[in-house]
Structure formats: C-alpha cells, structure tokens
Short mmCIF file of C-alpha atoms and ligand atoms in Angstrom, two decimals:
data_model
loop_
_atom_site.label_atom_id
_atom_site.label_comp_id
_atom_site.label_asym_id
_atom_site.label_seq_id
_atom_site.Cartn_x
_atom_site.Cartn_y
_atom_site.Cartn_z
CA MET A 1 22.13 18.63 -7.03
CA ALA A 2 18.90 19.39 -8.90
CA GLN A 3 15.57 17.71 -8.40
CA ALA A 4 15.01 14.46 -10.35
CA GLU A 5 13.10 15.16 -13.55
CA ILE A 6 10.94 12.10 -13.65
CA ASN A 7 9.67 9.28 -11.44
CA VAL A 8 10.13 5.75 -12.66
CA MET A 9 8.14 3.12 -10.90
CA THR A 10 9.34 -0.44 -10.48
CA SER A 11 6.79 -3.16 -10.59
CA GLY A 12 6.69 -6.91 -10.87
CA HIS A 13 6.21 -10.14 -8.96
CA VAL A 14 7.68 -10.44 -5.48
CA ASP A 15 11.28 -11.80 -5.46
CA HIS A 16 11.76 -11.17 -9.15
CA GLY A 17 14.57 -8.71 -8.34
CA LYS A 18 13.09 -5.19 -8.08
CA THR A 19 15.19 -4.16 -5.06
CA THR A 20 18.41 -5.75 -6.55
CA LEU A 21 17.82 -3.92 -9.85
CA VAL A 22 17.34 -0.55 -8.16
CA TYR A 23 20.60 -1.23 -6.28
CA ALA A 24 22.43 -2.02 -9.53
CA LEU A 25 21.10 1.20 -11.05
CA THR A 26 21.54 3.63 -8.18
CA GLY A 27 23.89 2.04 -5.62
CA VAL A 28 21.28 2.28 -2.91
CA PHE A 29 18.62 -0.10 -1.66
CA PRO A 30 15.26 1.59 -1.74
CA ASP A 31 13.43 1.41 1.57
CA THR A 32 12.17 -1.99 2.40
CA HIS A 33 8.49 -2.44 3.04
CA SER A 34 8.44 -4.95 5.81
CA GLU A 35 7.23 -2.34 8.28
CA GLU A 36 4.56 -1.12 5.95
CA VAL A 37 3.27 -4.65 5.40
CA LYS A 38 2.97 -5.09 9.11
CA ARG A 39 1.09 -1.81 9.45
CA GLY A 40 -1.56 -2.64 6.93
CA ILE A 41 -2.31 -0.85 3.73
CA THR A 42 -0.68 2.53 4.27
CA ILE A 43 2.73 2.43 2.67
CA LYS A 44 5.71 4.66 2.34
CA LEU A 45 6.82 4.87 -1.20
CA GLY A 46 10.60 4.21 -1.53
CA TYR A 47 12.64 6.73 -3.54
CA ALA A 48 16.15 6.18 -4.98
CA ASP A 49 17.73 8.83 -7.25
CA ALA A 50 20.30 8.33 -9.98
CA THR A 51 21.84 10.49 -12.66
CA ILE A 52 22.08 8.87 -16.11
CA ALA A 53 25.36 9.65 -17.82
CA LYS A 54 26.96 8.76 -21.16
CA CYS A 55 30.65 7.99 -21.75
CA ALA A 56 32.02 10.45 -24.29
CA LYS A 57 34.49 7.89 -25.47
CA CYS A 58 32.65 4.58 -25.82
CA GLY A 59 29.04 5.77 -25.72
CA LYS A 60 28.04 3.39 -22.88
CA ARG A 61 25.56 4.61 -20.31
CA TYR A 62 25.74 4.21 -16.54
CA THR A 63 24.68 6.26 -13.56
CA LEU A 64 27.11 8.64 -11.82
CA GLU A 65 26.20 7.09 -8.49
CA VAL A 66 27.47 3.67 -9.61
CA ALA A 67 30.33 4.72 -11.97
CA LYS A 68 32.00 6.93 -9.38
CA GLY A 69 33.86 9.06 -11.93
CA LYS A 70 35.06 6.39 -14.37
CA CYS A 71 33.23 4.68 -17.30
CA THR A 72 32.70 1.10 -16.12
CA ALA A 73 33.21 -0.15 -19.68
CA CYS A 74 36.39 1.69 -20.96
CA GLY A 75 37.74 3.49 -17.88
CA SER A 76 37.43 6.97 -19.45
CA SER A 77 36.62 9.81 -17.09
CA GLU A 78 34.78 11.87 -19.68
CA LEU A 79 31.29 11.41 -18.31
CA GLN A 80 28.46 13.51 -19.61
CA ALA A 81 25.60 13.71 -17.22
CA GLU A 82 22.28 13.49 -19.07
CA ARG A 83 19.32 13.44 -16.61
CA LYS A 84 18.57 12.87 -12.98
CA ILE A 85 15.75 10.36 -12.42
CA SER A 86 14.05 8.90 -9.37
CA PHE A 87 13.12 5.32 -8.92
CA LEU A 88 9.90 4.73 -6.96
CA ASP A 89 9.74 1.29 -5.40
CA ALA A 90 6.31 -0.21 -5.45
CA PRO A 91 5.72 -3.27 -3.34
CA GLY A 92 4.56 -6.49 -4.84
CA HIS A 93 2.33 -7.50 -2.00
CA GLU A 94 -1.14 -7.76 -3.34
CA THR A 95 -2.84 -5.82 -0.49
CA LEU A 96 -0.64 -2.93 -1.43
CA MET A 97 -1.89 -2.78 -5.01
CA ALA A 98 -4.15 0.16 -4.52
CA THR A 99 -1.29 2.24 -3.39
CA VAL A 100 0.74 1.24 -6.43
CA VAL A 101 -2.04 2.58 -8.51
CA SER A 102 -2.65 5.78 -6.68
CA ALA A 103 1.04 6.63 -7.16
CA SER A 104 0.34 6.55 -10.88
CA SER A 105 -0.43 10.32 -10.92
CA ILE A 106 3.27 10.96 -10.09
CA VAL A 107 4.70 8.20 -12.25
CA ASP A 108 6.19 9.08 -15.69
CA GLY A 109 7.28 5.61 -16.73
CA ALA A 110 7.34 2.09 -15.30
CA LEU A 111 9.71 -0.87 -15.31
CA LEU A 112 8.10 -4.27 -15.23
CA ILE A 113 10.62 -6.70 -13.81
CA ILE A 114 10.32 -10.31 -14.87
CA ALA A 115 12.67 -13.07 -13.71
CA ALA A 116 13.83 -15.18 -16.61
CA ASN A 117 14.06 -18.35 -14.49
CA GLU A 118 10.36 -18.62 -13.80
CA GLU A 119 7.30 -19.30 -15.95
CA CYS A 120 5.80 -16.03 -17.17
CA PRO A 121 3.41 -14.55 -16.12
CA GLN A 122 3.39 -15.00 -12.37
CA PRO A 123 0.27 -13.64 -10.64
CA GLN A 124 1.62 -10.24 -9.71
CA THR A 125 3.41 -9.86 -13.05
CA LEU A 126 0.02 -10.02 -14.78
CA GLU A 127 -1.76 -7.98 -12.09
CA HIS A 128 0.79 -5.12 -12.22
CA LEU A 129 0.67 -5.09 -16.01
CA LEU A 130 -3.20 -4.80 -15.87
CA VAL A 131 -2.86 -1.96 -13.29
CA LEU A 132 -0.34 -0.04 -15.46
CA GLN A 133 -2.61 -0.45 -18.43
CA ALA A 134 -5.77 0.57 -16.51
CA VAL A 135 -4.41 3.76 -15.02
CA GLY A 136 -3.09 4.92 -18.37
CA ILE A 137 0.71 4.60 -17.90
CA LYS A 138 2.09 5.07 -21.40
CA ASN A 139 5.81 4.36 -20.98
CA LEU A 140 6.93 0.93 -20.14
CA VAL A 141 10.21 -0.94 -20.29
CA VAL A 142 10.23 -4.68 -19.51
CA VAL A 143 13.34 -5.89 -17.72
CA GLN A 144 14.00 -9.59 -18.10
CA THR A 145 16.20 -10.21 -15.20
CA LYS A 146 18.27 -13.05 -13.52
CA LEU A 147 19.58 -13.87 -16.95
CA ASP A 148 22.68 -15.40 -15.32
CA LEU A 149 20.49 -18.18 -13.97
CA VAL A 150 19.23 -19.51 -17.28
CA ASP A 151 20.74 -20.82 -20.51
CA ARG A 152 20.16 -19.35 -23.95
CA LEU A 153 17.21 -21.57 -24.83
CA ALA A 154 15.38 -20.93 -21.58
CA ALA A 155 15.96 -17.18 -22.02
CA ARG A 156 14.46 -17.30 -25.50
CA GLU A 157 11.41 -19.29 -24.26
CA ASN A 158 10.87 -16.76 -21.43
CA HIS A 159 11.19 -13.87 -23.94
CA ALA A 160 8.44 -15.52 -26.08
CA GLN A 161 6.21 -15.81 -22.99
CA ILE A 162 6.73 -12.10 -22.29
CA LYS A 163 5.87 -11.23 -25.88
CA LYS A 164 2.64 -13.23 -25.55
CA LEU A 165 1.80 -11.42 -22.25
CA LEU A 166 2.27 -8.04 -23.79
CA ALA A 167 0.18 -8.91 -26.93
CA GLY A 168 -3.04 -6.90 -26.83
CA SER A 169 -2.02 -4.99 -23.72
CA GLY A 170 -1.17 -1.74 -25.43
CA PHE A 171 2.43 -2.33 -24.46
CA GLU A 172 3.33 -4.67 -27.31
CA ASN A 173 6.08 -2.32 -28.50
CA ALA A 174 7.68 -1.94 -25.04
CA PRO A 175 11.43 -2.88 -25.21
CA ILE A 176 12.41 -6.03 -23.38
CA ILE A 177 15.90 -5.64 -21.97
CA PRO A 178 17.71 -8.71 -20.66
CA VAL A 179 19.89 -8.01 -17.63
CA SER A 180 21.58 -9.66 -14.71
CA ALA A 181 21.26 -7.31 -11.72
CA VAL A 182 23.75 -9.16 -9.59
CA HIS A 183 26.44 -9.12 -12.29
CA ALA A 184 25.44 -5.63 -13.58
CA THR A 185 25.27 -6.87 -17.18
CA ASN A 186 23.39 -4.84 -19.82
CA ILE A 187 22.72 -1.97 -17.47
CA SER A 188 23.92 0.36 -20.25
CA GLU A 189 21.21 -0.95 -22.59
CA LEU A 190 18.57 -0.63 -19.85
CA LEU A 191 19.54 2.99 -19.14
CA THR A 192 19.41 3.75 -22.90
CA ALA A 193 15.85 2.28 -23.08
CA ILE A 194 14.87 4.46 -20.10
CA GLN A 195 16.63 7.59 -21.51
CA GLU A 196 15.02 7.18 -24.94
CA GLY A 197 11.67 5.79 -23.86
CA PHE A 198 10.70 8.00 -20.86
CA ALA A 199 10.85 11.59 -22.09
CA THR A 200 10.53 14.31 -19.48
CA PRO A 201 6.93 15.51 -19.92
CA ALA A 202 6.18 19.18 -20.53
CA ARG A 203 5.05 20.64 -17.13
CA LYS A 204 2.74 23.56 -16.70
CA ASP A 205 4.07 25.79 -13.96
CA ASP A 206 0.72 27.68 -13.73
CA ALA A 207 -1.40 24.62 -13.02
CA GLU A 208 -3.16 24.53 -9.57
CA PRO A 209 -0.53 22.62 -7.55
CA VAL A 210 -1.37 19.24 -6.09
CA MET A 211 1.22 17.24 -4.11
CA LEU A 212 0.83 13.75 -2.77
CA ILE A 213 2.28 13.24 0.69
CA ALA A 214 4.08 9.88 0.92
CA ARG A 215 5.78 10.50 4.33
CA SER A 216 5.84 12.96 7.13
CA PHE A 217 8.38 13.51 9.90
CA ASP A 218 9.31 15.21 13.06
CA VAL A 219 13.03 16.08 12.50
CA ASN A 220 13.73 17.28 16.00
CA LEU A 221 15.81 15.27 18.36
CA PRO A 222 14.17 14.24 21.62
CA GLY A 223 14.68 16.92 24.30
CA THR A 224 15.10 19.84 21.88
CA ALA A 225 14.21 23.15 23.57
CA ILE A 226 10.84 24.52 22.45
CA SER A 227 12.36 27.69 21.11
CA LYS A 228 14.62 25.58 18.80
CA LEU A 229 11.88 23.15 17.53
CA LYS A 230 11.70 22.86 13.76
CA GLY A 231 8.29 22.65 12.16
CA GLY A 232 6.85 19.40 10.74
CA VAL A 233 8.32 18.10 7.45
CA LEU A 234 6.32 16.60 4.57
CA GLY A 235 7.76 14.43 1.83
CA GLY A 236 6.31 13.29 -1.50
CA SER A 237 5.91 14.25 -5.12
CA ILE A 238 4.14 17.08 -6.87
CA ALA A 239 1.57 15.77 -9.36
CA LYS A 240 1.18 19.13 -11.10
CA GLY A 241 2.02 22.84 -10.71
CA VAL A 242 4.83 24.19 -8.61
CA LEU A 243 5.27 24.96 -4.91
CA LYS A 244 7.39 27.85 -3.58
CA GLU A 245 8.92 28.91 -0.30
CA GLY A 246 6.40 31.13 1.49
CA ASP A 247 3.36 29.52 -0.13
CA GLU A 248 0.25 29.23 2.07
CA ILE A 249 -0.86 25.65 1.80
CA GLU A 250 -3.67 23.37 2.99
CA ILE A 251 -3.37 19.65 3.80
CA VAL A 252 -6.48 17.67 3.02
CA PRO A 253 -8.41 15.69 4.09
CA GLY A 254 -6.10 16.39 7.06
CA PHE A 255 -5.45 15.15 10.56
CA PHE A 256 -7.26 12.01 11.55
CA SER A 257 -8.81 11.66 14.97
CA VAL A 258 -11.31 9.42 16.76
CA LYS A 259 -13.49 11.05 19.35
CA LYS A 260 -16.28 9.13 21.05
CA GLU A 261 -15.92 6.46 18.39
CA ARG A 262 -16.47 8.94 15.62
CA GLU A 263 -13.74 9.22 13.02
CA SER A 264 -13.08 12.60 11.51
CA TYR A 265 -10.54 14.47 9.41
CA LYS A 266 -9.55 18.08 9.99
CA PRO A 267 -7.91 20.05 7.16
CA VAL A 268 -4.69 21.75 8.28
CA LYS A 269 -3.43 25.10 6.96
CA THR A 270 0.19 26.12 7.12
CA ARG A 271 3.07 27.88 5.30
CA ILE A 272 6.08 26.49 3.41
CA THR A 273 9.13 27.58 5.33
CA SER A 274 11.74 25.67 3.31
CA LEU A 275 11.90 23.38 0.31
CA SER A 276 14.29 20.68 -0.69
CA ALA A 277 14.42 18.59 -3.84
CA GLY A 278 17.81 16.92 -4.22
CA GLY A 279 19.14 19.95 -2.24
CA LYS A 280 17.73 23.25 -1.05
CA VAL A 281 15.53 24.89 -3.73
CA GLU A 282 13.15 27.83 -3.87
CA VAL A 283 10.76 26.24 -6.36
CA ALA A 284 9.78 22.57 -6.46
CA ARG A 285 8.30 20.90 -9.50
CA PRO A 286 6.83 17.51 -10.50
CA GLY A 287 9.35 14.70 -10.58
CA GLY A 288 11.43 13.26 -7.68
CA LEU A 289 11.03 13.51 -3.98
CA VAL A 290 10.22 16.93 -2.54
CA GLY A 291 10.71 17.70 1.17
CA ILE A 292 8.63 20.56 2.55
CA GLY A 293 9.50 22.33 5.77
CA THR A 294 6.36 23.81 7.36
CA ALA A 295 5.28 25.87 10.35
CA LEU A 296 3.25 22.90 11.60
CA ASP A 297 3.49 21.46 15.09
CA PRO A 298 5.84 18.50 14.57
CA ALA A 299 3.60 16.36 16.69
CA LEU A 300 1.16 16.34 13.72
CA THR A 301 3.75 15.14 11.23
CA LYS A 302 5.64 12.58 13.27
CA SER A 303 5.59 8.89 12.29
CA ASP A 304 3.92 9.60 8.93
CA GLY A 305 0.91 11.13 10.63
CA LEU A 306 0.04 13.13 7.53
CA ALA A 307 1.07 10.55 4.89
CA GLY A 308 -1.65 9.83 2.39
CA ASN A 309 -2.88 13.47 2.31
CA PHE A 310 -2.78 15.97 -0.48
CA ILE A 311 -1.17 19.44 -0.38
CA ILE A 312 -3.00 22.16 -2.28
CA LYS A 313 -2.76 25.97 -2.24
CA ALA A 314 -4.71 27.41 0.65
CA SER A 315 -6.78 29.48 -1.70
CA SER A 316 -7.63 26.71 -4.21
CA PRO A 317 -11.12 25.33 -4.40
CA TYR A 318 -11.52 21.67 -3.77
CA THR A 319 -14.20 19.10 -2.91
CA LEU A 320 -13.88 16.29 -0.51
CA VAL A 321 -16.31 13.48 -0.88
CA ASN A 322 -17.58 10.78 1.52
CA GLU A 323 -20.71 9.72 -0.26
CA CYS A 324 -20.56 9.61 -4.02
CA ALA A 325 -21.59 7.92 -7.20
CA MET A 326 -18.79 5.99 -8.81
CA GLU A 327 -18.59 4.56 -12.24
CA ILE A 328 -16.72 1.29 -11.91
CA THR A 329 -15.01 -0.31 -14.90
CA PRO A 330 -13.67 -3.79 -14.34
CA VAL A 331 -10.51 -4.88 -16.15
CA GLU A 332 -10.95 -7.36 -18.94
CA ARG A 333 -8.32 -9.87 -17.97
CA SER A 334 -7.99 -10.73 -14.32
CA ILE A 335 -6.29 -13.37 -12.29
CA ALA A 336 -9.19 -13.59 -9.87
CA LYS A 337 -12.71 -14.96 -10.34
CA PHE A 338 -15.01 -12.31 -9.00
CA SER A 339 -18.67 -12.97 -8.22
CA PRO A 340 -21.11 -11.26 -10.57
CA GLY A 341 -22.63 -7.96 -9.22
CA PHE A 342 -21.94 -6.45 -5.79
CA VAL A 343 -23.69 -7.48 -2.57
CA GLU A 344 -25.20 -4.77 -0.34
CA ASN A 345 -22.54 -3.10 1.74
CA GLU A 346 -19.79 -5.04 0.01
CA PRO A 347 -16.38 -3.40 0.91
CA LEU A 348 -14.08 -2.20 -1.91
CA VAL A 349 -10.62 -0.66 -1.51
CA PHE A 350 -9.85 2.52 -3.45
CA GLY A 351 -6.45 3.90 -4.15
CA ALA A 352 -6.48 7.70 -3.73
CA GLY A 353 -3.58 9.93 -3.11
CA THR A 354 -0.79 7.84 -1.69
CA GLU A 355 -3.25 6.03 0.57
CA THR A 356 -6.16 3.70 0.26
CA THR A 357 -9.65 4.03 1.52
CA VAL A 358 -12.41 1.53 2.05
CA GLY A 359 -15.79 2.11 0.46
CA PHE A 360 -19.06 0.30 0.90
CA VAL A 361 -21.34 -0.37 -2.02
CA GLN A 362 -24.77 1.09 -1.31
CA GLY A 363 -26.45 -0.18 -4.47
CA LYS A 364 -26.97 1.32 -7.93
CA ALA A 365 -26.70 5.14 -8.34
CA LYS A 366 -29.89 6.07 -10.15
CA GLY A 367 -29.70 8.16 -13.23
CA LYS A 368 -25.92 8.03 -13.56
CA GLY A 369 -25.56 5.17 -16.02
CA LYS A 370 -25.34 1.39 -15.83
CA LYS A 371 -21.84 1.20 -14.30
CA ALA A 372 -22.52 3.77 -11.50
CA PHE A 373 -22.85 2.71 -7.82
CA LEU A 374 -23.48 4.68 -4.76
CA MET A 375 -20.50 4.48 -2.40
CA ARG A 376 -19.95 5.41 1.16
CA LEU A 377 -16.20 6.04 1.83
CA LYS A 378 -14.55 5.63 5.26
CA LYS A 379 -12.06 8.29 4.52
CA PRO A 380 -13.01 11.36 2.36
CA VAL A 381 -11.06 11.77 -0.90
CA LEU A 382 -10.01 14.84 -2.80
CA VAL A 383 -11.70 14.91 -6.16
CA GLN A 384 -9.37 15.87 -8.97
CA PRO A 385 -10.95 16.28 -12.32
CA ASP A 386 -10.80 13.09 -14.40
CA ALA A 387 -8.93 11.29 -11.65
CA LYS A 388 -9.04 7.53 -11.84
CA LEU A 389 -9.06 5.52 -8.67
CA ALA A 390 -7.97 1.92 -8.51
CA VAL A 391 -10.46 -0.56 -7.14
CA LEU A 392 -9.57 -3.70 -5.25
CA ARG A 393 -12.12 -6.32 -4.54
CA ARG A 394 -12.10 -9.52 -2.54
CA ALA A 395 -12.10 -12.90 -4.24
CA ASN A 396 -11.07 -16.17 -2.59
CA ASN A 397 -10.23 -14.30 0.64
CA ARG A 398 -7.71 -11.95 -0.98
CA TRP A 399 -7.71 -8.45 -2.35
CA HIS A 400 -7.29 -8.36 -6.08
CA PHE A 401 -7.15 -5.59 -8.60
CA PHE A 402 -10.66 -5.27 -9.91
CA GLY A 403 -10.70 -2.23 -12.10
CA THR A 404 -10.83 1.54 -12.11
CA ALA A 405 -13.38 4.01 -10.72
CA LYS A 406 -14.32 7.57 -11.54
CA ILE A 407 -16.48 9.82 -9.49
CA VAL A 408 -19.60 10.80 -11.57
P1 LIG B 1 12.04 -8.06 -5.09
O1 LIG B 1 11.22 -8.76 -4.10
O2 LIG B 1 11.43 -8.07 -6.42
O3 LIG B 1 12.56 -6.75 -4.64
O4 LIG B 1 13.38 -9.08 -5.29
P2 LIG B 1 14.83 -8.93 -4.70
O5 LIG B 1 15.61 -7.76 -5.38
O6 LIG B 1 14.77 -8.88 -3.20
O7 LIG B 1 15.46 -10.24 -5.25
C1 LIG B 1 15.03 -11.56 -4.79
C2 LIG B 1 16.18 -12.57 -4.84
O8 LIG B 1 16.64 -12.71 -6.16
C3 LIG B 1 17.38 -12.05 -4.03
O9 LIG B 1 17.94 -13.17 -3.34
C4 LIG B 1 18.37 -11.53 -5.06
O10 LIG B 1 19.71 -11.69 -4.70
C5 LIG B 1 18.10 -12.38 -6.26
N1 LIG B 1 18.33 -11.73 -7.58
C6 LIG B 1 17.86 -10.54 -7.97
N2 LIG B 1 18.28 -10.24 -9.18
C7 LIG B 1 19.10 -11.20 -9.60
C8 LIG B 1 19.87 -11.49 -10.82
O11 LIG B 1 19.93 -10.73 -11.72
N3 LIG B 1 20.61 -12.72 -10.78
C9 LIG B 1 20.64 -13.58 -9.73
N4 LIG B 1 21.30 -14.67 -9.83
N5 LIG B 1 19.85 -13.33 -8.61
C10 LIG B 1 19.13 -12.18 -8.54
ZN1 LIG B 2 33.42 4.34 -21.82
#
C-alpha cells in the first residue's frame, strides 16, 4: 500500500471523543498517551491510516478499512479508492500543547472535535483552536460529536455556540459536521468534508529534506546474535523534500547525554538502509508515517532515544541555537490570565520538532524590536527559516498556550 498523502490532526477537549472518532474512521485505536503523560512532555504522536473510498452506486463515502469490501450504505462492492490519509492523534492534556503545535509542520488539516452534550467552548477546545490559528493551519473541519446523546434543540444550541466560537477566528467558514462516533452516523459526510476540504498540497521534491522523528526503536529481539543485529529504526513524518534509500543523513541535535552534570547533545551521522511508508518504498515523501532503517547502533534508537530530533541530509547546512533572540507574539484571546511582562529567568516551554524545550527569559534583546527577548534554551533547536515555535507559559500553576515565537 502506498504512503498516506496527508496528515490530519485530531484536536479537542479531553473526553470529547477523539479516540472513538478515529476508531470509527479507521477501525483502529490510535496509540494511547497514558505512558507519555507519565513520562512528562515528550510524546509519541499516534498515527492511524485509512483510505477514503466512494461507492460507485450510491455515492456514499467510507474508508476501506471499515467497509471491508462492501458499501456500508447500499451493500454494493463497487468501491472506488480515492486517497489514503493518516490521522495524527494529538493529546488534549494541556502540558502536551507545545508538542501539538510543533507537529503543525507536518499537519495538512485538522479536525476539531466538540462534544454536543457539553457547553462550548470547554478550555481545551478554545486553546486548541487558538493554537491551530496561531501556527497557521488553514484547513479545519469541526466535528460535532456525541450527537446521539442530545435532542434536536440541544444540538442546535450547541451548533450556535460553535458558530460563535469560530467567529473572528479565521475559521468561520469551516464546515461543522454532526456525527455520532459510537453509532457511526454521518461518517460519509465527514469523509466528504475531509476529501473536499483538505487538498493534497503540491510538494517540492527538490527541497532540502527535513524529517521530524516522532519515535525510534530497536527492532531486534533480545539475544539476537551480533552478526544478525538490525540497525536502529526511526519513525516520523517528512516536513519537506524527499528521502531515499542510501541517503547519508544527520540526526540533530542528536544523542543526549549527561556527563559530570553537564548536559550535551551529539549530532549523529548515518545512512538510510531501508525505507517504509505504508509498505517498502525507495522514496519517501511528506505525508503519513515514514519508517527509516539505518546503520545506527540500535542502542541509540531504543525506547524513543532519538525521538524529538530532526533528520536532515548529511551535507545540508544548518544552525543549532542555544542562546538566541526570540520575537514573542502572544495570542489575543486566551483562557489564562498571564502576568504582564516576564520576570528575570522565567521559564517558557517551546515546541520545536516533535519535542519541547525549556527556555529561560534573559531580558530584552537589544536592537531587535519591542517584542524580542533574549532566551537561553536547555536543548538546542534546529533553526528552519520562518519556523514558528509555540510558546507555553505558566499561569495559576499550569502551562497554558501563550503565543508563538520566531528566532530573530
Ligand atoms: P478523547 O479523550 O477525546 O479521545 O475521548 P474518547 O474517544 O476516549 O471518548 C470519551 C468517552 O466518550 C468514551 O467513553 C466514549 O465511549 C464516549 N464517546 C465518544 N464518542 C461518542 C459518541 O459519538 N456517542 C456517545 N454516546 N459516546 C461517545
Ligand atoms: Zn453504496
């Protein structure tokens, strides 16, 4: 099977039905995040693929994974596959917000899932909407779910609240599709909104490749003979360009170590020995999950040891920054009340790559404009031109989405 053409991120308040909806669309539960929550703010993005298909007879849409050969509406077996897409599960837990944002460079469209049986907006509904807006996601479909739990009047009221929430957000024309995920009602309408609203973007094969590593593995069984050991495997999505078998690559900022209480990162060079994207491929492109077999010592890649890093071509120029001036733009609407100005050494969390890093405010950056602050980062970040980082800041003892940052 080919690689998924686009990544669709799910977002929305916790318990509003993201996981259940992905199951209704793909027939699989995306990975749960309980382990990630326990481990702190490094998360593994969950991927679930599905192929959108249209019934030649009745025109209804469904996914091949769920329909299993027969149109769920009319029973016809004339199914026309249209496009393979990948759902990226983004956790609703507020401390994971920065990671949601940093995934935006590999996201082509987003679903905002809103439960019809609760007052709208709930805190994370608003926060996720602000994030999607701030990082420049253009394509949004709102899914009004749990429709089976409310009557017609309540559904209409909830719809009006959603409309009000979207007003002035830049997403006022986003379709709002009512569904029940547990009863699989209106899934055809939702798939049509995705198919028509999230076009596969034109990709440039000759762009300098950048891939975000979401997970890394050691695929060898314990006790494998050294001569039979397979190299470390990296999984994630390509943000731009293409990667090929045989490419010499560099992983940055690289392997983390602490020696004599000093933290450091060491870039790692290797070669791509195999590629998979929905099956074995020779060239991998932006879109769904890509698995990269490498010549690396599997000890480096085991247990997500290299997650959060970037893959670039070994020859390509890059800059890693620890100390930098950042222009910080707060969001206009926020659910948190932040204190004005920053205090000396105030910690902020930045979303970069598929990981987050903590930065400490060192005061104003002179000569760089009013919004620029000098920042000392715990973990160096790869600077991509025009990249926007998400900024989280503490208010009332919680991390909240604060705005976006650009290195200047
Ligand atoms: P998540 O935290 O957003 O991933 O939410 P889940 O998918 O885990 O759903 C939370 C709860 O809502 C679960 O008990 C689901 O069974 C339930 N749920 C999700 N979607 C629906 C729906 O469409 N109808 C009903 N009745 N329950 C739903
Ligand atoms: Zn049909």
